[in-house]
Tab-separated table of N, CA and C in Angstrom:
chain	number	residue	atom	x	y	z
A	994	HIS	N	-0.254	-15.853	7.885
A	994	HIS	CA	0.203	-15.208	8.191
A	994	HIS	C	1.630	-15.216	7.942
A	995	LEU	N	2.410	-13.726	7.398
A	995	LEU	CA	4.248	-14.211	7.899
A	995	LEU	C	4.465	-13.093	8.968
A	996	LEU	N	3.818	-13.072	10.198
A	996	LEU	CA	4.210	-12.979	10.748
A	996	LEU	C	5.378	-11.616	11.416
A	997	GLY	N	6.600	-11.896	11.372
A	997	GLY	CA	7.078	-10.905	11.280
A	997	GLY	C	7.922	-9.993	9.428
A	998	ALA	N	7.499	-11.452	8.928
A	998	ALA	CA	8.253	-10.812	7.382
A	998	ALA	C	6.994	-9.692	6.770
A	999	ALA	N	6.056	-10.057	7.270
A	999	ALA	CA	4.700	-8.932	6.986
A	999	ALA	C	5.231	-7.484	5.942
A	1000	GLY	N	5.414	-7.129	7.432
A	1000	GLY	CA	6.310	-5.553	7.469
A	1000	GLY	C	7.392	-5.445	5.714
A	1001	ALA	N	8.218	-6.697	5.971
A	1001	ALA	CA	9.163	-6.376	4.792
A	1001	ALA	C	8.167	-6.550	3.409
A	1002	VAL	N	7.015	-7.227	3.318
A	1002	VAL	CA	6.824	-7.890	1.889
A	1002	VAL	C	5.816	-6.659	1.994
A	1003	GLU	N	4.924	-5.985	2.925
A	1003	GLU	CA	4.504	-4.591	2.324
A	1003	GLU	C	5.258	-3.531	1.643
A	1004	GLY	N	6.638	-3.800	2.124
A	1004	GLY	CA	7.323	-2.444	1.559
A	1004	GLY	C	7.853	-2.562	0.590
A	1005	ILE	N	8.056	-3.692	0.389
A	1005	ILE	CA	8.249	-4.436	-1.088
A	1005	ILE	C	7.643	-4.166	-2.097
A	1006	ALA	N	6.025	-4.136	-1.378
A	1006	ALA	CA	4.506	-4.001	-2.337
A	1006	ALA	C	4.531	-2.221	-2.581
A	1007	ALA	N	5.478	-0.888	-1.472
A	1007	ALA	CA	4.858	0.022	-1.441
A	1007	ALA	C	6.249	0.350	-2.615
A	1008	VAL	N	7.349	-0.376	-2.482
A	1008	VAL	CA	8.314	0.079	-3.439
A	1008	VAL	C	8.018	0.181	-4.774
A	1009	LEU	N	7.272	-1.378	-5.017
A	1009	LEU	CA	6.835	-1.543	-6.621
A	1009	LEU	C	6.018	-1.088	-7.076
A	1010	ALA	N	5.094	-0.405	-6.252
A	1010	ALA	CA	4.401	0.807	-6.463
A	1010	ALA	C	4.685	1.630	-6.901
A	1011	VAL	N	5.508	2.155	-6.313
A	1011	VAL	CA	6.758	3.295	-6.793
A	1011	VAL	C	7.265	3.502	-7.796
A	1012	ARG	N	8.194	2.751	-8.092
A	1012	ARG	CA	8.744	2.146	-9.045
A	1012	ARG	C	8.215	2.089	-10.826
A	1013	ASP	N	6.647	1.360	-10.353
A	1013	ASP	CA	5.816	0.817	-11.617
A	1013	ASP	C	4.608	1.817	-11.660
A	1014	ASP	N	4.562	2.884	-11.002
A	1014	ASP	CA	3.632	3.382	-10.436
A	1014	ASP	C	2.478	2.966	-11.213
A	1015	ILE	N	1.657	1.688	-10.046
A	1015	ILE	CA	0.800	1.304	-10.267
A	1015	ILE	C	0.343	1.246	-8.479
A	1016	VAL	N	-1.338	1.442	-8.741
A	1016	VAL	CA	-1.685	1.146	-7.668
A	1016	VAL	C	-2.825	0.218	-6.788
A	1017	PRO	N	-1.614	-0.649	-5.900
A	1017	PRO	CA	-2.122	-2.053	-5.887
A	1017	PRO	C	-4.235	-1.924	-5.534
A	1018	PRO	N	-4.761	-2.537	-5.903
A	1018	PRO	CA	-5.908	-2.582	-5.533
A	1018	PRO	C	-6.364	-3.213	-4.318
A	1019	THR	N	-7.126	-2.966	-3.796
A	1019	THR	CA	-8.471	-3.386	-2.874
A	1019	THR	C	-9.884	-4.743	-3.435
A	1020	ILE	N	-8.767	-5.930	-2.844
A	1020	ILE	CA	-9.615	-6.743	-3.511
A	1020	ILE	C	-10.661	-7.379	-2.592
A	1021	ASN	N	-12.206	-7.800	-3.102
A	1021	ASN	CA	-12.880	-8.091	-2.959
A	1021	ASN	C	-13.627	-7.342	-2.347
A	1022	TYR	N	-13.552	-5.896	-2.937
A	1022	TYR	CA	-14.405	-4.755	-2.818
A	1022	TYR	C	-15.283	-4.729	-3.596
A	1023	LYS	N	-16.867	-4.748	-2.967
A	1023	LYS	CA	-17.798	-5.202	-3.512
A	1023	LYS	C	-19.328	-4.066	-3.224
A	1024	GLU	N	-19.410	-2.981	-2.614
A	1024	GLU	CA	-20.405	-2.037	-2.237
A	1024	GLU	C	-19.834	-1.135	-1.508
A	1025	PRO	N	-19.633	-0.062	-1.834
A	1025	PRO	CA	-18.901	1.630	-1.186
A	1025	PRO	C	-19.961	1.618	-0.275
A	1026	ASP	N	-19.439	2.422	0.496
A	1026	ASP	CA	-20.221	2.752	1.638
A	1026	ASP	C	-20.450	4.500	1.929
A	1027	ASP	N	-21.607	5.173	1.605
A	1027	ASP	CA	-21.797	6.030	1.422
A	1027	ASP	C	-20.851	7.494	2.808
A	1028	GLU	N	-20.603	6.646	3.888
A	1028	GLU	CA	-20.417	7.607	5.033
A	1028	GLU	C	-18.576	6.851	4.892
A	1029	CYS	N	-18.384	6.245	4.270
A	1029	CYS	CA	-17.086	6.877	4.112
A	1029	CYS	C	-16.160	6.976	2.782
A	1030	ASP	N	-15.805	8.228	2.578
A	1030	ASP	CA	-15.596	8.734	1.674
A	1030	ASP	C	-13.862	8.630	0.946
A	1031	LEU	N	-13.635	7.645	0.206
A	1031	LEU	CA	-12.066	7.600	-0.154
A	1031	LEU	C	-12.252	7.232	-1.383
A	1032	ASN	N	-10.733	7.300	-2.152
A	1032	ASN	CA	-10.648	6.946	-3.159
A	1032	ASN	C	-10.031	5.768	-3.481
A	1033	TYR	N	-11.076	4.425	-3.850
A	1033	TYR	CA	-10.752	3.443	-3.092
A	1033	TYR	C	-9.956	2.502	-5.409
A	1034	THR	N	-9.634	1.804	-4.953
A	1034	THR	CA	-8.900	1.404	-5.840
A	1034	THR	C	-9.245	0.178	-6.402
A	1035	PRO	N	-10.786	-0.449	-6.692
A	1035	PRO	CA	-11.351	-1.588	-5.977
A	1035	PRO	C	-11.052	-2.529	-7.412
A	1036	ASN	N	-10.216	-3.813	-6.687
A	1036	ASN	CA	-10.505	-5.261	-7.634
A	1036	ASN	C	-9.412	-5.067	-8.560
A	1037	VAL	N	-9.360	-4.056	-9.060
A	1037	VAL	CA	-8.124	-3.856	-10.190
A	1037	VAL	C	-7.333	-2.946	-9.907
A	1038	ALA	N	-5.985	-3.438	-10.395
A	1038	ALA	CA	-4.611	-2.069	-10.029
A	1038	ALA	C	-5.089	-1.163	-11.105
A	1039	ASN	N	-4.818	0.036	-10.497
A	1039	ASN	CA	-4.671	1.609	-11.223
A	1039	ASN	C	-3.632	1.858	-11.515
A	1040	SER	N	-3.023	2.628	-12.498
A	1040	SER	CA	-2.044	3.003	-13.345
A	1040	SER	C	-1.733	4.443	-13.086
A	1041	THR	N	-0.904	5.001	-12.454
A	1041	THR	CA	-0.756	6.510	-12.316
A	1041	THR	C	0.559	6.943	-11.695
A	1042	PRO	N	0.971	7.830	-11.829
A	1042	PRO	CA	2.102	8.616	-11.655
A	1042	PRO	C	2.325	8.553	-9.591
A	1043	ILE	N	3.366	7.838	-9.322
A	1043	ILE	CA	3.341	7.833	-7.821
A	1043	ILE	C	4.554	8.579	-7.261
A	1044	ASP	N	5.019	9.414	-6.638
A	1044	ASP	CA	6.114	9.604	-6.625
A	1044	ASP	C	6.724	9.183	-4.477
A	1045	LEU	N	5.671	8.843	-4.063
A	1045	LEU	CA	5.386	8.885	-2.767
A	1045	LEU	C	4.868	7.692	-2.250
A	1046	ALA	N	5.212	6.757	-1.470
A	1046	ALA	CA	4.233	5.456	-0.747
A	1046	ALA	C	4.559	5.720	0.722
A	1047	MET	N	3.957	5.416	1.395
A	1047	MET	CA	4.018	4.823	3.101
A	1047	MET	C	3.351	3.401	3.407
A	1048	SER	N	3.932	2.775	4.393
A	1048	SER	CA	3.830	1.553	4.831
A	1048	SER	C	3.857	1.741	6.119
A	1049	ASN	N	2.709	1.716	6.794
A	1049	ASN	CA	2.511	1.264	8.241
A	1049	ASN	C	2.550	-0.231	7.934
A	1050	SER	N	3.196	-0.602	9.513
A	1050	SER	CA	2.961	-2.110	9.899
A	1050	SER	C	2.775	-2.176	11.442
A	1051	LEU	N	1.846	-2.623	11.597
A	1051	LEU	CA	0.981	-2.788	13.314
A	1051	LEU	C	0.906	-4.741	13.091
A	1052	GLY	N	2.093	-5.188	14.476
A	1052	GLY	CA	1.948	-6.009	14.369
A	1052	GLY	C	1.702	-6.811	16.287
A	1053	PHE	N	1.520	-7.827	16.060
A	1053	PHE	CA	1.603	-7.855	17.429
A	1053	PHE	C	2.323	-7.804	18.210
A	1054	GLY	N	1.969	-7.649	19.493
A	1054	GLY	CA	3.138	-7.316	20.976
A	1054	GLY	C	3.553	-5.951	20.350
A	1055	GLY	N	2.627	-5.204	19.658
A	1055	GLY	CA	3.270	-3.518	20.211
A	1055	GLY	C	4.349	-3.294	18.646
A	1056	HIS	N	4.697	-4.869	18.057
A	1056	HIS	CA	5.258	-4.014	17.059
A	1056	HIS	C	5.044	-2.736	15.642
A	1057	ASN	N	5.525	-2.217	15.957
A	1057	ASN	CA	4.885	-1.239	15.171
A	1057	ASN	C	5.768	-0.142	14.178
A	1058	ALA	N	5.377	-0.262	12.853
A	1058	ALA	CA	6.651	0.427	12.089
A	1058	ALA	C	6.200	1.915	10.984
A	1059	CYS	N	7.043	2.249	10.515
A	1059	CYS	CA	6.200	2.952	9.685
A	1059	CYS	C	7.350	3.663	8.264
A	1060	VAL	N	7.594	3.251	7.511
A	1060	VAL	CA	8.681	3.312	6.635
A	1060	VAL	C	7.485	4.985	5.162
A	1061	ALA	N	8.396	5.177	4.954
A	1061	ALA	CA	7.915	6.011	3.379
A	1061	ALA	C	9.033	5.813	2.219
A	1062	PHE	N	8.899	5.657	1.303
A	1062	PHE	CA	9.281	5.650	-0.180
A	1062	PHE	C	9.401	6.691	-1.045
A	1063	ALA	N	10.465	7.470	-1.289
A	1063	ALA	CA	10.086	7.776	-2.174
A	1063	ALA	C	11.190	7.677	-3.825
A	1064	LYS	N	9.880	8.122	-4.706
A	1064	LYS	CA	11.522	7.926	-6.194
A	1064	LYS	C	12.437	9.127	-6.390
A	1065	CYS	N	13.406	8.661	-7.070
A	1065	CYS	CA	14.303	9.208	-6.681
A	1065	CYS	C	15.274	9.478	-8.541
A	1066	GLU	N	15.525	10.988	-8.752
A	1066	GLU	CA	15.784	11.210	-10.001
A	1066	GLU	C	17.087	11.420	-10.114
A	1067	GLY	N	17.372	10.776	-11.490
A	1067	GLY	CA	18.714	10.708	-11.919
A	1067	GLY	C	19.337	9.700	-11.890
């Protein structure tokens, strides 16, 4: 676990997802739950246009942050 750096790494992943238009996969997703109707990206990244990404980081001791990243034009 990266402890204090985990939020930074997640933020970098969000920025790269917006830059490269790639949805990172949900790793080890095997069986869907019929009661949880979400648009998963199971096990393999998906290429789709992405204009915005949000990163929520909830850490030990109440260290919480939420940042949003948007694609810039120009």
